[in-house]
CSV table of C-alpha atoms in Angstrom, one decimal:
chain,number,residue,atom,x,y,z
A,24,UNK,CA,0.7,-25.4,-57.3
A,25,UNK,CA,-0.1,-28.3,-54.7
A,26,UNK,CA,3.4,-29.1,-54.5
A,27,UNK,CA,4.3,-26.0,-53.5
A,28,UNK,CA,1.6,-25.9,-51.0
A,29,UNK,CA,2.6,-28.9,-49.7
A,30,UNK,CA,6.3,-27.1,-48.9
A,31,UNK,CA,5.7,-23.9,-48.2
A,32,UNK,CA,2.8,-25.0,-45.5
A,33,UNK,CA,5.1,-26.6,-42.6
A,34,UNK,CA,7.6,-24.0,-43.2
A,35,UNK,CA,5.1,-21.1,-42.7
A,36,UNK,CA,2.7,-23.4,-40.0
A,37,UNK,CA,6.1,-22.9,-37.2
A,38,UNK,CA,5.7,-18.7,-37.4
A,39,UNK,CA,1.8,-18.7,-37.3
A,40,UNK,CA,-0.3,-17.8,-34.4
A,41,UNK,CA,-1.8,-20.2,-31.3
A,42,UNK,CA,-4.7,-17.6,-31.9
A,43,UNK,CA,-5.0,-18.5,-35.6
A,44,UNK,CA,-7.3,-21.9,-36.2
A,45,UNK,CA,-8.3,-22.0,-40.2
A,46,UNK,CA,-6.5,-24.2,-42.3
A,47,UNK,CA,-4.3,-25.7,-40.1
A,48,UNK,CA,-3.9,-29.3,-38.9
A,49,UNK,CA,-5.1,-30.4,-35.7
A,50,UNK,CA,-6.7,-27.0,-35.5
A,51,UNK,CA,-10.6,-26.4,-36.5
A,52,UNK,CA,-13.9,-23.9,-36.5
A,53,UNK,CA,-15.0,-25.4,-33.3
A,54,UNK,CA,-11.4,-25.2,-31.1
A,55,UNK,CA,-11.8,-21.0,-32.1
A,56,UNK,CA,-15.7,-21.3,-31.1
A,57,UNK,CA,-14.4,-23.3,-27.9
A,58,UNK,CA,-11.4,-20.6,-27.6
A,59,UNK,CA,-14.4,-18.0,-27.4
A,60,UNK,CA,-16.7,-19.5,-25.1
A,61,UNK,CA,-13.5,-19.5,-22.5
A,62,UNK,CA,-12.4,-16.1,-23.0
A,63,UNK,CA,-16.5,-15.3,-22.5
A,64,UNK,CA,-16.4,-17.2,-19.3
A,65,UNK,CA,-13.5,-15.9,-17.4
A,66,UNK,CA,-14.1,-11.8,-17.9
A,67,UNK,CA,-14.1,-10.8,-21.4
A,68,UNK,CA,-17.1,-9.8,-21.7
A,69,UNK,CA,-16.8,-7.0,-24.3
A,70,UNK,CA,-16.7,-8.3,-27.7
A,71,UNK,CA,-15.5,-6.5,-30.6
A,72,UNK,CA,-16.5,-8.4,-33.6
A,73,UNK,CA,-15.4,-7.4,-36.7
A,74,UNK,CA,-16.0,-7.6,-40.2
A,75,UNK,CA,-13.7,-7.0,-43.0
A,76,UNK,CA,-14.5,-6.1,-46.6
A,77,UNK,CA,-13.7,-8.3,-49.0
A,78,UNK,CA,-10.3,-9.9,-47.1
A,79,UNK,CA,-9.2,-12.0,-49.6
A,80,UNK,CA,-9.6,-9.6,-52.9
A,81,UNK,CA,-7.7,-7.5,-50.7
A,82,UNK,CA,-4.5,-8.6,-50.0
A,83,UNK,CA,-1.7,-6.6,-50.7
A,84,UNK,CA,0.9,-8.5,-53.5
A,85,UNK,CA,3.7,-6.0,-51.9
A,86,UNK,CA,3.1,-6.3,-48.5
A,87,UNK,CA,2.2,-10.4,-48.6
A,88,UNK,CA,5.9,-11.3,-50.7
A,89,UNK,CA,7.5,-9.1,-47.9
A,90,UNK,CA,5.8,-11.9,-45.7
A,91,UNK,CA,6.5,-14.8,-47.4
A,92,UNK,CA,10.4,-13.7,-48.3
A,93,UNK,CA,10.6,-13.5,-44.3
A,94,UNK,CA,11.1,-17.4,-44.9
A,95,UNK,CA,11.5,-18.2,-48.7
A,96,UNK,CA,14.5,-16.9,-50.2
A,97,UNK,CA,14.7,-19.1,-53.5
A,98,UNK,CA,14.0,-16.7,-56.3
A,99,UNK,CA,12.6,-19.6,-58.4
A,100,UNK,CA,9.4,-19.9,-55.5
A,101,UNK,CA,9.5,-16.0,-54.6
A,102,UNK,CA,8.3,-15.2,-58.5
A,103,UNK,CA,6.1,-18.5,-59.0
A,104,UNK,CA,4.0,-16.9,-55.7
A,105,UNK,CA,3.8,-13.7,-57.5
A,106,UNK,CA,2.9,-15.1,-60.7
A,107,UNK,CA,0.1,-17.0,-59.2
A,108,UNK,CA,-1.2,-13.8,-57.6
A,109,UNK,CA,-1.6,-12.1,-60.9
A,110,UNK,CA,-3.2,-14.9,-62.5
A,111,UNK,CA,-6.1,-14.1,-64.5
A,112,UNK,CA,-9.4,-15.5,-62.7
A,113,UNK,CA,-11.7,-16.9,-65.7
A,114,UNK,CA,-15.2,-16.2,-64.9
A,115,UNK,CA,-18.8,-16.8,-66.9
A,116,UNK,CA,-21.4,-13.7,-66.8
A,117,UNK,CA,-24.8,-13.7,-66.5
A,118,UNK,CA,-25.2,-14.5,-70.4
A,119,UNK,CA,-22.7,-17.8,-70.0
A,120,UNK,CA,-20.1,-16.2,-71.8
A,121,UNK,CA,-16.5,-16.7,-70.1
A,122,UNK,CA,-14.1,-14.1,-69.8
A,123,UNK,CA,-11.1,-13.6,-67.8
A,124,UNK,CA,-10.8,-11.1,-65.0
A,125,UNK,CA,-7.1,-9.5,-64.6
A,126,UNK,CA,-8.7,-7.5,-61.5
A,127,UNK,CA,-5.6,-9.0,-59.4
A,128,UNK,CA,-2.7,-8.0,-61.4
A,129,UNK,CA,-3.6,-4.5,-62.6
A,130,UNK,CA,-4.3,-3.6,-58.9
A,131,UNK,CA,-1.7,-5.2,-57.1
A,132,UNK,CA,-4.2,-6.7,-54.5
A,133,UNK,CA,-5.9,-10.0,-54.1
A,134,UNK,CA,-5.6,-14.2,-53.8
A,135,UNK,CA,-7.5,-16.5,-56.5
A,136,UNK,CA,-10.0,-18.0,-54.3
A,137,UNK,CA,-10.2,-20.9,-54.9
A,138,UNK,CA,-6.9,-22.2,-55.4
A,139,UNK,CA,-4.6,-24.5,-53.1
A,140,UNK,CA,-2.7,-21.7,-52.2
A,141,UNK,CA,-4.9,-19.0,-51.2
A,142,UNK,CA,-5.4,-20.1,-47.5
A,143,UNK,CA,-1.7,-20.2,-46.7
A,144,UNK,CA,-1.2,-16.9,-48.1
A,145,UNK,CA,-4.6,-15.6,-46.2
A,146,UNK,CA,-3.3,-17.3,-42.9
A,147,UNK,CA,0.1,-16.1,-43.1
A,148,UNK,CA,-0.8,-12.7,-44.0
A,149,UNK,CA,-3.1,-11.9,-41.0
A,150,UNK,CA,-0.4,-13.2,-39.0
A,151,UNK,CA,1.0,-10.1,-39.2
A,152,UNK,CA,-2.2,-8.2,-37.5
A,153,UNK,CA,-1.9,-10.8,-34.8
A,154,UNK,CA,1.3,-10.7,-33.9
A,155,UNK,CA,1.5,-6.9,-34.2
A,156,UNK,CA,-1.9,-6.9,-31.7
A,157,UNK,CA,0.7,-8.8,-28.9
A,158,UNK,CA,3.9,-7.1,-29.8
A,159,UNK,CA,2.4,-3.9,-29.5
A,160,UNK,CA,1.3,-4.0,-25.9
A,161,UNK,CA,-3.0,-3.7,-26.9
A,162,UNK,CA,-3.3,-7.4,-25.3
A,163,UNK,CA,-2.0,-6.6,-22.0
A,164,UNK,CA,-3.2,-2.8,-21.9
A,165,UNK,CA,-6.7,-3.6,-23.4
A,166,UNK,CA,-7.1,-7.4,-21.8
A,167,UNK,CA,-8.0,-8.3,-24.8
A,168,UNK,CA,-7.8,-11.4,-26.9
A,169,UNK,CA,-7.8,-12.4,-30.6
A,170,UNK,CA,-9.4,-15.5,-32.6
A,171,UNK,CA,-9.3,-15.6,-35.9
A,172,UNK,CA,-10.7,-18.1,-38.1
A,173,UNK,CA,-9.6,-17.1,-41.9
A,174,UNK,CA,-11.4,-13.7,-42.7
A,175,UNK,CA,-13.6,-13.7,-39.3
A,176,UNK,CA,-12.1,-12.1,-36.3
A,177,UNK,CA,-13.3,-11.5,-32.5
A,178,UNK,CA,-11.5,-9.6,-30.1
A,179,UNK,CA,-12.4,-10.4,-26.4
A,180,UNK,CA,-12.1,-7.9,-24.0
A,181,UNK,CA,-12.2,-7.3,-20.0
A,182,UNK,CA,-12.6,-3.5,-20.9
A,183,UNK,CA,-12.2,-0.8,-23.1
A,184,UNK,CA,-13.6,-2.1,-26.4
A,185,UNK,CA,-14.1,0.9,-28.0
A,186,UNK,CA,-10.6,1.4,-27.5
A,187,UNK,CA,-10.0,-2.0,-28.8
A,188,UNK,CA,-11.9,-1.3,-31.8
A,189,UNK,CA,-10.1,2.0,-32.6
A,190,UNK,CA,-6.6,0.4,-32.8
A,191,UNK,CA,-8.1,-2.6,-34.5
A,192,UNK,CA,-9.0,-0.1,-36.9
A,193,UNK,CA,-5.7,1.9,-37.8
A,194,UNK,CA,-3.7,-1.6,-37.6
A,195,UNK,CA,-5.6,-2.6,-40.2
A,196,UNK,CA,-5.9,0.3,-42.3
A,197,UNK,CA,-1.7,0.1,-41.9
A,198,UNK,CA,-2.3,-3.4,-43.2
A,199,UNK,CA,-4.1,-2.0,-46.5
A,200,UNK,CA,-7.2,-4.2,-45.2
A,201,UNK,CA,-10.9,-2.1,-44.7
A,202,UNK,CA,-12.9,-3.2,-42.0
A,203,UNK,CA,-16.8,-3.0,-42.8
A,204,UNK,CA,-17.9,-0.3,-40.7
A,205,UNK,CA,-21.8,-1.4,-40.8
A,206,UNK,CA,-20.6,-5.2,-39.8
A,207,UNK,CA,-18.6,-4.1,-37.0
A,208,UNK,CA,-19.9,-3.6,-33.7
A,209,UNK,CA,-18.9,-3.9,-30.2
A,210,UNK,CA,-21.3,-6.5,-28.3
A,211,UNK,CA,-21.2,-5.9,-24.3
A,212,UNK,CA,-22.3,-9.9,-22.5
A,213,UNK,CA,-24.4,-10.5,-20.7
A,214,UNK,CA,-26.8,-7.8,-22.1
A,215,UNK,CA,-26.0,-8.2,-25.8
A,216,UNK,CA,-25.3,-11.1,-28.0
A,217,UNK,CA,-22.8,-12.0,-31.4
A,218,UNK,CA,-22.9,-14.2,-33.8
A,219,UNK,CA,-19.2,-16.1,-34.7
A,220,UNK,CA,-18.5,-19.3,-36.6
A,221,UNK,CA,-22.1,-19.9,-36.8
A,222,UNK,CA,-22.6,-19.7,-33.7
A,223,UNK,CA,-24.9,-17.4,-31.1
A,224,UNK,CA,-22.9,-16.2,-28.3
A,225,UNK,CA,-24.6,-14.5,-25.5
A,226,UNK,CA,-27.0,-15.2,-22.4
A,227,UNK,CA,-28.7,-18.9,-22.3
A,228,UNK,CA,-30.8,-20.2,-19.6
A,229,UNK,CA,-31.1,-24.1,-18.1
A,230,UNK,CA,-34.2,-25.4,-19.2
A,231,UNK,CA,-33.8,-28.0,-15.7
A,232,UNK,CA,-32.9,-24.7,-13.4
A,233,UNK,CA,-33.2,-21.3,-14.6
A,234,UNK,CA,-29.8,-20.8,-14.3
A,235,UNK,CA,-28.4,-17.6,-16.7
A,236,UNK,CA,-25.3,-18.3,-18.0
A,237,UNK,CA,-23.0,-17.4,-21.2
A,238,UNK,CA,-22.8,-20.2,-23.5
A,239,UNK,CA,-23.4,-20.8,-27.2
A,240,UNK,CA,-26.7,-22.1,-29.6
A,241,UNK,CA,-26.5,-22.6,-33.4
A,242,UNK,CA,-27.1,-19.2,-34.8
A,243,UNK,CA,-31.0,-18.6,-36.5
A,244,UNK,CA,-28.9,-18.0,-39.8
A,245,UNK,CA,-27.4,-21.4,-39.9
A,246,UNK,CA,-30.4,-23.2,-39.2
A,247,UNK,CA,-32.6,-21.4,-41.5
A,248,UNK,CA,-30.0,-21.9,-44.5
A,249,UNK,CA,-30.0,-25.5,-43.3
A,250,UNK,CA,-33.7,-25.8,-43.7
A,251,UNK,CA,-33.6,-23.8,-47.2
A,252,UNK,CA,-30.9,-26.5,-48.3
A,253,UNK,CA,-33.2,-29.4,-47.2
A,254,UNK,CA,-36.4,-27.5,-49.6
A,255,UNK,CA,-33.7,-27.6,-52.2
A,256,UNK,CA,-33.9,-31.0,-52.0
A,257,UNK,CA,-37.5,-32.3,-51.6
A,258,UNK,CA,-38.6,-30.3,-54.5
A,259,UNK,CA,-41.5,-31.2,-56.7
A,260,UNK,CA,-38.6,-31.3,-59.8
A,261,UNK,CA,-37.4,-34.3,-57.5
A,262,UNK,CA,-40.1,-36.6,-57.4
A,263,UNK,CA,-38.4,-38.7,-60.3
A,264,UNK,CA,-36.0,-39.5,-58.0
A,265,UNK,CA,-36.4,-42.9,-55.4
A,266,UNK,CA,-37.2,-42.2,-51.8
A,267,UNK,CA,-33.5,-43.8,-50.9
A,268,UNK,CA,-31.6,-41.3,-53.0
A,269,UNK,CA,-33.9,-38.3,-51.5
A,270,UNK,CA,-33.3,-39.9,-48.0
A,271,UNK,CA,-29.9,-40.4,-48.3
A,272,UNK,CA,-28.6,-36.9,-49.1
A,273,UNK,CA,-30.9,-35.5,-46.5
A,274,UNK,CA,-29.2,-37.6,-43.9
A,275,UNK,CA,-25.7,-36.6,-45.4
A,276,UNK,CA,-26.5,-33.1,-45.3
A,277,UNK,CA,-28.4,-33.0,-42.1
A,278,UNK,CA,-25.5,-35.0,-40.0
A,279,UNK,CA,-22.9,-33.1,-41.3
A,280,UNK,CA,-24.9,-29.8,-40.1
A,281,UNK,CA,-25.1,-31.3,-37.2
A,282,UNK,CA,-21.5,-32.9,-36.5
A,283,UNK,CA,-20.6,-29.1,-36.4
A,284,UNK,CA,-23.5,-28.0,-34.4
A,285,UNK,CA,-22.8,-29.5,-31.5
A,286,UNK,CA,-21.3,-27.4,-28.7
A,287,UNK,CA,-23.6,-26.0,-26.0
A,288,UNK,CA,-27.8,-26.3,-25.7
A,289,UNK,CA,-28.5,-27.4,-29.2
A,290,UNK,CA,-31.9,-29.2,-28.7
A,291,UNK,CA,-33.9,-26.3,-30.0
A,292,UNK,CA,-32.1,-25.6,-33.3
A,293,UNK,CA,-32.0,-29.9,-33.9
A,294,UNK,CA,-36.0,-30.0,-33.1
A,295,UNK,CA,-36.2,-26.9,-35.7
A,296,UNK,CA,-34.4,-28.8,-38.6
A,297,UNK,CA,-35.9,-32.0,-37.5
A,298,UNK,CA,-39.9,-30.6,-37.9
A,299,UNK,CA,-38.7,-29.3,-41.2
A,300,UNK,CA,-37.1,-32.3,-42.8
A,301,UNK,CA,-40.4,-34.2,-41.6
A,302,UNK,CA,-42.8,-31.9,-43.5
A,303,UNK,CA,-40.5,-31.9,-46.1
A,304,UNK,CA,-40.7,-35.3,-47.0
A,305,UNK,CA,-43.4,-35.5,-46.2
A,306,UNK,CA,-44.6,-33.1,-49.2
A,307,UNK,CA,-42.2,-35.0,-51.5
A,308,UNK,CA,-43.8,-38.3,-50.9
A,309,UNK,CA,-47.5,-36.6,-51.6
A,310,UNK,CA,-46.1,-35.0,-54.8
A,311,UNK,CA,-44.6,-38.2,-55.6
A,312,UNK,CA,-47.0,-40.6,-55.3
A,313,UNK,CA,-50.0,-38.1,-55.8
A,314,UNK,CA,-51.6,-38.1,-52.2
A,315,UNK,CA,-53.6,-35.1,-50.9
A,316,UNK,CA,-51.7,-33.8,-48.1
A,317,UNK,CA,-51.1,-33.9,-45.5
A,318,UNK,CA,-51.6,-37.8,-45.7
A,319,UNK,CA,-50.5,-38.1,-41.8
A,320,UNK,CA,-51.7,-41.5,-42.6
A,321,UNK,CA,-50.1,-42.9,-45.5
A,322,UNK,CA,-46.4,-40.9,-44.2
A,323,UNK,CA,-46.6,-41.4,-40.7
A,324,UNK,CA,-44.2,-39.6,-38.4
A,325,UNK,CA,-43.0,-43.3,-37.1
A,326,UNK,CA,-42.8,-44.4,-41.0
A,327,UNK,CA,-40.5,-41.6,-42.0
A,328,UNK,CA,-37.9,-42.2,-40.0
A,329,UNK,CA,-38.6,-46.4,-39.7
A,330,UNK,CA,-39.5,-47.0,-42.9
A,331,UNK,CA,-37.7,-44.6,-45.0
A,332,UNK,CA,-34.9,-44.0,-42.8
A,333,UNK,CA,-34.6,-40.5,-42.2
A,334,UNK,CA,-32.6,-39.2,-39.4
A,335,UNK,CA,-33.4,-37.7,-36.2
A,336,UNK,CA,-30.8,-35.3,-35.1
A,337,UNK,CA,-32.6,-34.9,-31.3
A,338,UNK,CA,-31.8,-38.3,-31.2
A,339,UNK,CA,-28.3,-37.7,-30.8
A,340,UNK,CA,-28.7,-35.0,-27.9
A,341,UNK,CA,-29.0,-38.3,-25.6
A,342,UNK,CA,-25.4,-38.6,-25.7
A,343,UNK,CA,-24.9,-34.7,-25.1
A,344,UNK,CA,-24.9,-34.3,-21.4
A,345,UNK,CA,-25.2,-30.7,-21.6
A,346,UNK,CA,-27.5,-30.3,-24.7
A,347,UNK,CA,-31.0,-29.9,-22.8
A,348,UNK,CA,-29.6,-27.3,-21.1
C-alpha cells in the first residue's frame, strides 16, 4: 500500500488546494495557524469554525473513486483503492477479544485510519469542498476564506458568516459529509474567541503596553493535556525507574509540545507546564527515595533543572522577540 502512496501522492499533490496544509510537503499545522492569524489581521473578523462528524468514517467510496479516476485511469489501481476501502478494520473489545469490523464495506462510506493511504484520500476528497467554495463565487461574494487542516476547517470572513455557515452547510451535505451542529459556531473578533490547531485565537494584550490586539496563545486544552501526559509519567508506578530515564522523556515530550507551541505570547502557557513538570518531579523523587514532601530542600528548584536536567521551556522565550508580549 506504501508504494502506491508513494505514486498516487505527487500526482494528486498538483490538483490540491494552496488553502489545504495536512499531509503535504513543505506544508504544516503552524503555516494554516499562520494563514489564520493573517486573514484575522487584515478584516476577517467573523469566523465560522466548523466541526464535522466523524470525517474520515464518512467518506463516500462512490463519490471519492469519482475523485481519484479524475487522474487514475489504470483499472489495476482504480480497484486496489476500492479494495482497500472495504477492508475489514480488526479491532479488540473491551474483553480483549479481536474481531473484525466490515462497518466500511457494507456501508459504502469510510477510510481505515490508520493506513498510509487514508490521508491522501482525506486530502483529495475535501478538495472538492474547496475548490467548489471558490468556483462557486461564496469567496468573493461572502469575503471569505478557507483553511483546512485534514478534518478541521475555518472559514474567515469580512461579513456575512451566517451566510457563510448556511452554504457551508448544504455544500457539505451535497458532499454526503455532516457537520456537528453543537461544534459549529460562528465566533465574531475582537469580542469572541476560537480555538484551531491548538491554538486560542482572539483578543490578547501587551504585557509591556496594553496594547489590544488579535493574535494567538496555546489553547487551555493543549496545555492541560500536556500537563496530564507529564502526571502519566511521574507516577508512583514509576519510581523503579532512574531519574535519567524519567527526565529524559519529560524533556522529549515537553520540547516537542513546545516546538509547536510557539507562535504568538506563549510565556504564560510555558510558565504553566513548567510549574507543573517541577512539582511533578518533584513528587516522583519523594516517592522514590521516601522523603516527606515537599522536601524543597533535598529537590531544590535549582537542583531539578541543574542536577537532574530537566528543561525549562521559559527559557527559550529569550529567543522569541515577541513571546512576552
Amino acid at each position: 500500500m506504501m508504494a502506491a502512496v508513494l505514486v498516487l501522492d505527487p500526482i494528486f499533490e498538483a490538483d490540491l488546494q494552496p488553502e489545504q496544509y495536512a499531509y503535504r510537503r513543505g506544508r504544516s499545522a503552524l503555516d494554516a495557524v499562520r494563514h489564520v492569524h493573517k486573514l484575522i489581521n487584515t478584516g476577517h473578523g467573523e469566523i465560522v469554525d466548523a466541526d464535522l462528524a466523524g470525517y474520515f468514517d464518512s467518506l463516500p467510496h462512490s463519490e471519492l473513486l469519482k475523485s481519484v479516476a479524475r487522474r487514475v485511469v489504470d483499472g489495476a489501481m482504480l480497484h486496489l483503492i476500492k479494495m482497500w476501502l472495504k477492508a475489514p478494520a480488526e479491532e479488540t473489545d473491551d474483553r480483549g477479544k479481536k474481531h473484525r469490523n466490515t462497518r466500511n464495506r457494507d456501508e459504502g462510506r469510510g477510510s481505515l485510519q490508520g493506513s498510509p493511504i487514508s490521508p491522501l484520500l482525506s486530502k483529495l476528497y475535501m478538495r472538492r469542498f474547496v475548490l467548489g467554495w471558490k468556483k462557486l463565487g461564496h469567496e468573493k461574494r461572502f469575503g471569505a476564506y478557507v483553511v483546512n487542516y485534514a478534518d478541521d476547517l475555518v472559514i474567515c470572513c469580512r461579513g456575512r458568516a451566517e451566510e457563510a455557515l448556511s452554504t457551508m452547510r448544504a455544500m457539505m451535505t451535497k458532499l454526503k459529509l455532516t457537520v456537528n451542529g453543537t461544534k459549529t459556531r460562528v465566533s465574531k473578533l475582537p469580542e469572541e474567541k476560537f480555538d484551531f490547531l491548538g491554538y486560542t485565537f482572539g483578543r490578547c494584550y501587551s504585557t509591556k503596553t496594553g496594547r489590544a490586539y488579535l493574535g494567538t496563545v496555546p489553547a487551555k486544552k493543549r496545555v492541560i493535556r500536556i500537563c496530564q501526559a507529564i502526571s502519566g509519567e511521574t507516577g508512583r508506578n514509576r519510581t523503579l525507574l532512574d531519574h535519567k530515564t524519567v527526565v529524559t522523556k519529560l524533556n522529549q515530550m515537553m520540547n516537542g509540545w513546545a516546538n509547536y507551541f510557539c507562535l504568538g505570547p506563549v510565556s504564560k502557557a510555558y510558565r504553566a507546564v513548567d510549574r507543573h513538570a517541577r512539582k511533578r518531579l518533584r513528587q516522583w523523587l519523594c516517592a522514590k527515595h521516601q522523603v516527606a514532601w515537599p522536601a524543597t530542600g533535598n529537590f531544590s528548584e535549582a537542583s531539578l533543572y541543574y542536577t537532574f536536567g530537566l528543561v525549562r521551556l521559559t527559557e527559550r522565550t529569550h529567543n522569541f522577540s515577541w513571546a512576552k508580549s
